């Protein structure tokens, strides 16, 4: 009895160990050699602990930012970062085990739905699935699910998104690629379809973006970490100046308060870097295992691949979509607070990948004019949806941050607006 | 009904013949480009490699198509037909392996697709 108690209370409550055990089981199921099973399980545990370390760095930096923003502007400034949401949910809310199991449940529901329905899509972008698992677990838990029910509800909703989103995008993907063999697996699809709709209406007979000559030298903006720094550094520094030397020094101690703000901004970037390294380690063992099994069970499946799969078809549209989406997010940052919503700061990482891919969608249906108008609308849209989630995140204890990737945000809103009230009826 | 059957058979025979003629023509073109490749300077090789990739793809010789497209991308990472055709080719090979139950090869082509995605991201960054 004492041994069982020890296993349940001291080992299985440690998320890093449980996640390693999940990887262990997955690798055993694939009949991998014992050495690979052990190294895979250990790397998974290491990945989780690295992720936790990154999350702590991000939270520390965000707490500081929240303080100076409130002092400087008398309101909340929210940093959109799905990485930060994932880190806080795993670390601080104690949902790591549930997220890992929901992640596996989404895999399984995806395979089942692809096998049984005519939506033959297997979602192969592991990171996006982890973000989806995070959101369905956080909001499923807030809606009142727990235990196996939470994992099944999150897995089912996530699994439906995993087949439905590629299916919704497929008509335009087919138009872009000229083939029906591959699909898009990126959880920003609702935004792409919204942007394409606007572009179709506004961009009739407009010329393609591929005839534009873009100046070289914007590349540095699309570098993953540099682009985050480009937004965060000025934001922290300017905010600290508004908060004033007296308040700033209270937090910075002996260090100059502006230099301290600069270093805190860089700390945020470091946090994202560390967290994403952890995620890569964590997924490196689990995702290949799933993909092999999924594509064996559904051999005629269409693989839904990450968004860069579309980049070669319209590289100029990627740049144009990135720029116009960024303009839209900046406009939304100032406009949304008028309507009583939080001020959401532009997330350059999302702007690049989601904006760039939306650019390809918009160009396919509305050319240059479509990308210009649709892109601004897209930027507004992908800021508005996360803003709607902010009060819910606040009540759940998340620090100065909100989710990105509109499909995962939509899954959160689905739980909050639809499933939660239904659960309340039966409670 | 037999009449229709005969017609179908005739049509099949016709299309088979057309296929053969097409394949012969493609083989001739491939020979021509292979000899061009032998005599080409390194900087002129890329369009020839892409053409060979494309011709082999049309011939449904996927392994050779992949070889030439990969050589082309190795030399010049410009986004274009080599990238888009390679995604399709990797998917075809993955599907074949999947049907044959060859899990190892499935992983090989999934990994190749991943690497191509990464290369696409990097190329876009370099091009902007």
XYZ file of C-alpha atoms in Angstrom:
555
model
C 0.000 0.000 0.000
C 2.825 2.356 0.938
C 4.479 1.671 -2.415
C 1.281 2.474 -4.345
C 0.812 5.636 -2.317
C 4.377 6.616 -3.069
C 3.874 6.003 -6.809
C 0.623 7.968 -6.941
C 1.482 10.822 -4.587
C 5.165 11.318 -5.215
C 5.873 10.118 -8.743
C 2.749 10.483 -10.906
C 2.094 13.982 -9.587
C 5.408 15.009 -11.122
C 4.384 15.999 -14.631
C 7.858 15.565 -16.119
C 7.883 11.908 -15.022
C 4.346 11.243 -16.291
C 5.169 12.788 -19.669
C 8.317 10.673 -19.882
C 6.191 7.594 -19.092
C 3.766 8.521 -21.920
C 6.719 8.722 -24.330
C 8.039 5.428 -22.904
C 4.719 3.704 -23.652
C 4.546 5.242 -27.132
C 8.051 4.125 -28.022
C 7.432 0.632 -26.653
C 4.246 0.398 -28.752
C 6.326 1.068 -31.815
C 8.644 -1.746 -30.836
C 11.700 0.533 -30.800
C 14.975 -0.931 -29.471
C 15.354 -0.616 -25.699
C 18.160 1.976 -25.981
C 15.960 4.244 -28.099
C 13.027 3.803 -25.712
C 15.175 4.914 -22.784
C 16.852 7.830 -24.533
C 13.512 8.963 -26.018
C 11.816 8.898 -22.623
C 14.680 10.758 -20.971
C 14.764 13.414 -23.709
C 11.013 13.901 -23.304
C 11.461 14.507 -19.567
C 14.352 16.854 -20.253
C 12.204 18.706 -22.805
C 9.462 19.229 -20.260
C 11.883 20.563 -17.646
C 13.493 22.920 -20.192
C 9.990 24.111 -21.148
C 9.232 24.808 -17.472
C 12.449 26.767 -17.087
C 11.559 28.884 -20.143
C 8.098 29.475 -18.761
C 9.483 30.794 -15.453
C 11.693 33.257 -17.299
C 8.712 34.485 -19.393
C 6.444 34.848 -16.362
C 9.089 36.831 -14.447
C 9.472 39.231 -17.335
C 5.692 39.547 -17.889
C 5.053 40.311 -14.208
C 7.527 43.184 -14.405
C 5.951 44.386 -17.672
C 2.447 44.284 -16.172
C 3.607 46.467 -13.271
C 5.257 49.176 -15.361
C 2.435 49.174 -17.933
C -0.226 49.697 -15.266
C 1.847 52.451 -13.668
C 2.703 54.156 -16.969
C -0.631 53.976 -18.778
C -3.167 53.084 -16.090
C -4.374 50.054 -18.063
C -3.467 46.475 -18.974
C -1.074 45.692 -21.815
C -1.323 42.097 -22.954
C 1.443 40.214 -24.753
C -0.010 37.630 -27.148
C 2.050 34.457 -26.815
C 0.727 30.926 -27.073
C 4.128 29.741 -25.797
C 3.631 31.726 -22.582
C 0.099 30.329 -22.203
C 1.394 26.806 -22.666
C 4.233 27.332 -20.181
C 1.983 28.839 -17.517
C -0.705 26.176 -17.965
C 1.852 23.363 -17.656
C 3.863 24.943 -14.848
C 1.630 27.102 -12.712
C -1.840 25.612 -13.211
C -0.599 22.067 -12.791
C -2.220 20.925 -16.037
C 0.876 19.394 -17.595
C -0.248 15.771 -17.293
C -3.664 16.560 -18.708
C -2.194 18.576 -21.605
C 0.167 15.723 -22.515
C -2.667 13.178 -22.435
C -5.018 15.487 -24.369
C -2.264 15.897 -26.952
C -2.252 12.119 -27.413
C -6.062 12.039 -27.428
C -6.128 14.612 -30.262
C -3.758 12.334 -32.226
C -6.065 9.382 -31.694
C -9.278 11.262 -32.519
C -7.576 12.679 -35.623
C -6.731 9.163 -36.832
C -10.241 7.878 -36.039
C -11.962 10.775 -37.807
C -9.672 10.472 -40.830
C -10.305 6.738 -40.973
C -14.084 6.909 -40.520
C -15.135 10.120 -42.277
C -14.418 11.513 -45.718
C -12.115 14.135 -44.203
C -8.907 12.197 -44.814
C -6.544 14.670 -43.210
C -3.749 13.788 -40.803
C -2.485 16.871 -39.016
C 1.298 16.664 -38.948
C 2.289 19.965 -37.316
C 3.149 18.748 -33.811
C 3.700 22.123 -32.211
C 0.285 23.406 -33.342
C -1.324 20.298 -31.828
C 0.388 20.997 -28.503
C -1.011 24.548 -28.495
C -4.471 23.166 -29.292
C -4.158 20.613 -26.464
C -3.187 23.442 -24.122
C -6.252 25.507 -24.976
C -8.777 22.677 -24.881
C -7.357 21.496 -21.545
C -7.310 24.964 -19.949
C -10.828 25.868 -21.094
C -12.170 22.343 -20.702
C -11.004 22.394 -17.111
C -12.559 25.864 -16.604
C -15.824 24.502 -18.056
C -15.914 21.862 -15.318
C -14.366 18.803 -16.973
C -11.825 16.794 -15.046
C -9.984 13.478 -15.168
C -10.626 11.270 -18.186
C -13.628 13.415 -19.195
C -11.342 16.430 -19.625
C -8.919 14.469 -21.801
C -11.694 13.000 -23.961
C -13.526 16.341 -24.379
C -10.287 18.154 -25.242
C -9.163 15.336 -27.503
C -12.466 15.257 -29.383
C -12.654 19.031 -29.921
C -8.969 19.140 -30.897
C -9.384 16.113 -33.174
C -12.318 17.736 -34.955
C -10.267 20.895 -35.496
C -7.375 18.751 -36.794
C -9.472 17.363 -39.642
C -11.912 20.253 -40.141
C -9.396 23.071 -40.542
C -7.414 21.430 -43.381
C -10.765 20.485 -44.984
C -12.074 24.071 -44.842
C -8.861 25.463 -46.324
C -8.541 22.770 -49.002
C -10.492 24.492 -51.839
C -8.109 27.470 -51.724
C -5.048 25.288 -51.061
C -6.021 23.338 -54.191
C -6.228 26.578 -56.139
C -2.782 27.655 -54.856
C -0.944 24.334 -55.319
C -2.860 22.887 -58.232
C -3.061 19.549 -56.425
C -5.356 17.823 -53.970
C -2.608 15.619 -52.512
C -1.350 17.860 -49.725
C -3.192 20.023 -47.246
C -2.466 22.835 -44.818
C -2.067 21.923 -41.138
C -1.809 25.221 -39.288
C -4.199 26.386 -36.594
C -4.691 29.888 -38.019
C -7.070 28.676 -40.712
C -10.190 30.554 -39.620
C -8.132 33.744 -39.998
C -6.981 32.661 -43.473
C -10.535 32.027 -44.589
C -11.741 35.320 -43.099
C -8.908 37.198 -44.843
C -9.574 35.370 -48.132
C -13.264 36.294 -47.896
C -12.447 39.995 -47.513
C -9.833 39.773 -50.275
C -12.325 38.136 -52.653
C -14.843 40.936 -52.157
C -12.351 43.795 -52.351
C -9.757 42.531 -54.781
C -11.685 41.756 -57.957
C -9.450 41.816 -61.077
C -6.454 42.964 -59.056
C -2.998 41.967 -60.298
C -0.992 39.242 -58.449
C 1.496 40.215 -55.729
C 4.074 38.100 -57.524
C 4.580 40.966 -59.976
C 5.725 43.326 -57.197
C 9.429 43.888 -56.602
C 10.023 44.027 -52.844
C 13.107 45.721 -51.453
C 15.523 43.241 -49.914
C 16.452 43.727 -46.278
C 13.190 42.991 -44.474
C 14.448 39.497 -43.715
C 15.664 40.341 -40.231
C 12.038 41.071 -39.254
C 11.042 37.490 -39.905
C 13.768 35.967 -37.747
C 11.925 34.179 -34.983
C 13.651 35.721 -31.957
C 14.778 39.000 -33.456
C 11.222 39.853 -34.479
C 10.011 39.306 -30.909
C 12.877 41.488 -29.632
C 12.081 44.232 -32.141
C 8.645 44.636 -30.569
C 9.458 43.871 -26.944
C 12.558 46.051 -26.451
C 11.021 49.399 -27.480
C 7.802 48.438 -25.711
C 9.483 47.722 -22.374
C 11.831 50.716 -22.619
C 9.112 53.246 -23.589
C 6.728 51.850 -20.980
C 9.400 52.134 -18.270
C 9.961 55.784 -19.238
C 6.205 56.428 -18.897
C 6.194 54.627 -15.537
C 8.909 57.050 -14.427
C 12.279 56.794 -12.701
C 10.872 56.642 -9.178
C 8.605 53.637 -9.828
C 11.118 52.022 -12.177
C 13.910 52.160 -9.603
C 11.725 50.429 -7.026
C 11.767 47.386 -9.313
C 15.254 47.715 -10.746
C 17.218 48.256 -7.528
C 20.780 49.353 -8.221
C 20.481 49.020 -11.988
C 19.340 52.015 -14.049
C 15.581 51.581 -14.580
C 15.736 51.960 -18.383
C 18.636 49.520 -18.694
C 16.680 47.151 -16.433
C 13.616 47.442 -18.713
C 15.802 46.661 -21.711
C 17.231 43.577 -19.990
C 13.747 42.391 -18.962
C 12.606 42.632 -22.600
C 15.587 40.510 -23.630
C 14.712 38.104 -20.794
C 11.291 37.624 -22.426
C 12.977 36.666 -25.713
C 15.299 34.311 -23.814
C 12.236 32.726 -22.180
C 10.602 32.112 -25.564
C 13.881 30.657 -26.862
C 14.279 28.275 -23.937
C 10.614 27.264 -23.933
C 10.601 26.486 -27.653
C 13.797 24.426 -27.277
C 11.986 22.422 -24.602
C 8.953 21.959 -26.846
C 11.183 20.715 -29.659
C 12.851 18.177 -27.386
C 9.486 17.082 -26.014
C 7.888 16.620 -29.423
C 10.889 15.124 -31.196
C 10.152 11.660 -29.806
C 6.361 11.669 -29.664
C 5.489 13.233 -33.038
C 7.429 10.908 -35.386
C 5.897 7.935 -33.564
C 2.387 9.253 -34.099
C 2.943 10.156 -37.734
C 4.190 6.713 -38.631
C 1.233 5.042 -36.921
C -1.331 7.517 -38.324
C -0.208 7.174 -41.907
C -0.159 3.395 -41.587
C -3.740 3.301 -40.283
C -4.961 5.760 -42.932
C -2.668 5.145 -45.921
C -4.736 7.269 -48.317
C -4.608 10.236 -45.925
C -3.736 13.694 -47.092
C -0.919 14.987 -44.895
C -1.731 18.417 -43.464
C 1.638 20.174 -43.355
C 2.948 23.306 -41.641
C 2.351 26.671 -43.336
C 5.755 27.021 -45.079
C 4.515 24.330 -47.482
C 2.692 27.151 -49.314
C 5.520 29.723 -49.283
C 7.136 28.626 -52.572
C 3.885 29.201 -54.470
C 3.771 32.963 -53.784
C 6.820 34.309 -51.903
C 5.880 37.965 -52.498
C 2.435 37.365 -51.042
C 4.131 36.119 -47.839
C 5.978 39.424 -47.452
C 2.918 41.478 -48.409
C 0.632 39.542 -46.047
C 3.135 39.923 -43.198
C 3.308 43.719 -43.673
C -0.450 44.326 -44.078
C -1.327 42.012 -41.176
C 1.152 43.871 -38.962
C -0.530 47.183 -39.906
C -3.876 45.634 -38.929
C -2.574 44.453 -35.549
C -1.167 47.927 -34.770
C -4.529 49.558 -35.648
C -6.351 47.003 -33.476
C -3.963 47.641 -30.585
C -5.191 51.256 -30.418
C -8.831 50.696 -31.405
C -9.807 47.754 -29.159
C -9.333 49.617 -25.826
C -12.023 52.137 -27.007
C -14.470 49.251 -26.815
C -13.424 48.281 -23.322
C -11.149 45.456 -24.477
C -7.543 44.966 -23.386
C -4.688 46.501 -25.335
C -3.144 43.584 -27.247
C 0.394 44.267 -28.390
C 1.359 43.033 -31.881
C 2.821 39.519 -31.887
C 5.403 39.585 -34.630
C 5.864 35.828 -34.774
C 2.195 35.245 -35.521
C 2.155 38.202 -37.885
C 4.895 36.605 -39.931
C 3.610 33.051 -40.179
C -0.145 33.658 -40.063
C 0.085 36.974 -41.933
C 2.381 35.493 -44.555
C 0.181 32.470 -45.177
C -2.957 34.636 -45.189
C -1.134 36.700 -47.834
C -0.942 33.636 -50.104
C -4.651 32.898 -49.566
C -5.636 36.515 -50.206
C -3.471 36.794 -53.305
C -5.031 33.634 -54.743
C -8.520 35.158 -54.642
C -7.996 38.924 -54.615
C -4.520 39.857 -55.891
C -2.622 42.902 -54.620
C -5.662 44.916 -53.554
C -7.086 41.880 -51.797
C -3.849 41.404 -49.830
C -3.773 45.071 -48.811
C -7.345 45.342 -47.541
C -7.753 41.710 -46.476
C -4.411 41.789 -44.642
C -5.363 44.793 -42.516
C -8.703 43.129 -41.726
C -6.811 39.901 -40.905
C -4.516 41.753 -38.468
C -7.568 43.247 -36.784
C -9.322 39.865 -36.620
C -6.383 37.970 -35.120
C -6.095 40.655 -32.425
C -9.809 40.856 -31.670
C -10.302 37.135 -30.950
C -7.473 36.871 -28.381
C -8.739 40.116 -26.783
C -12.098 38.415 -26.169
C -10.291 35.710 -24.188
C -8.366 38.083 -21.910
C -10.975 38.367 -19.117
C -11.236 34.560 -19.001
C -7.447 34.179 -18.881
C -7.287 36.752 -16.100
C -9.854 34.891 -14.056
C -7.864 31.660 -14.547
C -4.699 33.294 -13.200
C -2.634 33.790 -16.360
C -0.168 36.658 -16.167
C -0.471 39.522 -18.724
C -0.707 37.269 -21.718
C -3.229 35.798 -24.140
C -3.272 33.061 -26.749
C -2.463 33.480 -30.435
C -3.417 31.271 -33.414
C -7.104 31.931 -34.048
C -8.179 28.294 -34.339
C -6.915 27.519 -30.843
C -8.512 30.758 -29.614
C -11.770 29.672 -31.266
C -11.540 26.314 -29.493
C -11.152 28.222 -26.204
C -14.123 30.442 -27.003
C -16.154 27.374 -27.987
C -15.596 25.920 -24.515
C -16.204 29.257 -22.805
C -19.319 30.353 -24.720
C -20.995 27.072 -25.565
C -19.756 24.061 -23.625
C -19.338 25.849 -20.284
C -22.999 27.072 -20.163
C -24.207 23.584 -21.178
C -22.091 22.039 -18.398
C -23.573 24.548 -15.955
C -27.077 23.373 -16.894
C -26.213 19.839 -15.796
C -24.156 20.864 -12.778
C -23.087 -4.075 -73.952
C -20.293 -6.027 -75.723
C -20.083 -3.149 -78.176
C -19.209 -0.735 -75.335
C -16.709 -3.190 -73.950
C -14.955 -3.422 -77.268
C -14.878 0.321 -77.549
C -13.354 0.623 -74.105
C -10.740 -1.948 -75.008
C -9.946 -0.042 -78.196
C -9.657 3.173 -76.195
C -7.376 1.508 -73.668
C -5.135 0.222 -76.412
C -5.063 3.664 -77.976
C -4.143 5.398 -74.745
C -1.495 2.768 -74.020
C 0.042 3.500 -77.384
C -0.095 7.212 -76.708
C 1.596 6.623 -73.366
C 4.388 4.698 -75.040
C 4.941 7.394 -77.631
C 4.973 9.987 -74.854
C 7.455 7.971 -72.815
C 9.714 7.586 -75.856
C 9.588 11.307 -76.415
C 10.352 11.990 -72.744
C 13.285 9.545 -72.824
C 14.711 11.361 -75.824
C 14.395 14.676 -74.024
C 16.019 13.238 -70.901
C 18.967 11.946 -72.952
C 19.328 15.365 -74.496
C 19.338 17.150 -71.120
C 21.677 14.598 -69.548
C 24.259 15.313 -72.220
C 23.664 19.050 -71.735
C 24.305 18.551 -68.034
C 27.595 16.810 -68.713
C 28.877 19.719 -70.742
C 27.404 22.529 -68.629
C 29.380 24.859 -66.392
C 28.358 24.591 -62.744
C 26.506 27.920 -62.742
C 24.394 26.874 -65.758
C 23.373 23.537 -64.264
C 20.303 24.618 -62.284
C 17.770 25.028 -65.142
C 18.988 21.714 -66.607
C 18.646 19.920 -63.249
C 15.132 21.354 -62.832
C 14.195 20.268 -66.347
C 15.478 16.743 -65.649
C 13.510 16.657 -62.394
C 10.411 17.737 -64.225
C 10.871 15.244 -67.113
C 11.496 12.307 -64.761
C 8.424 13.363 -62.756
C 6.364 13.249 -65.936
C 7.854 9.825 -66.712
C 6.740 8.754 -63.235
C 10.351 7.894 -62.390
C 10.058 9.475 -58.966
C 13.444 8.477 -57.553
C 15.356 10.137 -60.387
C 13.065 13.165 -60.239
C 13.848 13.556 -56.535
C 17.596 13.158 -57.138
C 17.754 15.945 -59.731
C 15.464 18.335 -57.852
C 17.447 17.813 -54.642
C 20.689 18.521 -56.548
C 19.122 21.710 -57.901
C 18.065 22.909 -54.440
C 21.493 22.044 -53.039
C 23.035 24.410 -55.557
C 20.455 27.179 -55.373
C 17.833 27.580 -52.697
C 15.499 29.766 -54.745
C 11.809 29.014 -54.181
C 10.088 27.620 -57.226
C 9.068 24.491 -59.063
C 11.840 22.377 -57.505
C 10.388 23.058 -54.045
C 6.750 22.557 -54.982
C 7.414 19.384 -57.004
C 9.565 17.926 -54.237
C 6.703 18.263 -51.728
C 4.492 16.281 -54.119
C 7.206 13.709 -54.831
C 7.961 13.097 -51.151
C 4.250 12.645 -50.574
C 3.965 10.111 -53.407
C 6.925 8.144 -52.056
C 5.521 8.348 -48.516
C 2.174 7.040 -49.723
C 3.825 4.126 -51.564
C 5.802 3.213 -48.444
C 2.679 3.553 -46.332
C 0.761 1.137 -48.559
C 3.665 -1.309 -48.482
C 3.730 -1.098 -44.660
C 7.341 0.101 -44.776
C 7.414 2.251 -41.645
C 11.095 3.184 -41.939
C 10.681 4.664 -45.417
C 7.531 6.522 -44.310
C 9.659 8.216 -41.638
C 12.417 8.989 -44.141
C 10.030 10.868 -46.444
C 8.229 12.620 -43.572
C 11.625 13.820 -42.354
C 12.494 14.991 -45.867
C 9.212 16.959 -45.980
C 10.071 18.537 -42.597
C 13.514 19.532 -43.829
C 11.968 21.067 -46.925
C 9.557 23.117 -44.758
C 12.523 24.393 -42.762
C 14.406 25.234 -45.916
C 11.346 27.087 -47.232
C 11.182 29.203 -44.072
C 14.905 29.962 -44.235
C 14.750 30.779 -47.934
C 11.869 33.204 -47.426
C 13.863 34.894 -44.674
C 16.900 35.181 -46.920
C 14.826 36.499 -49.802
C 12.965 39.254 -48.067
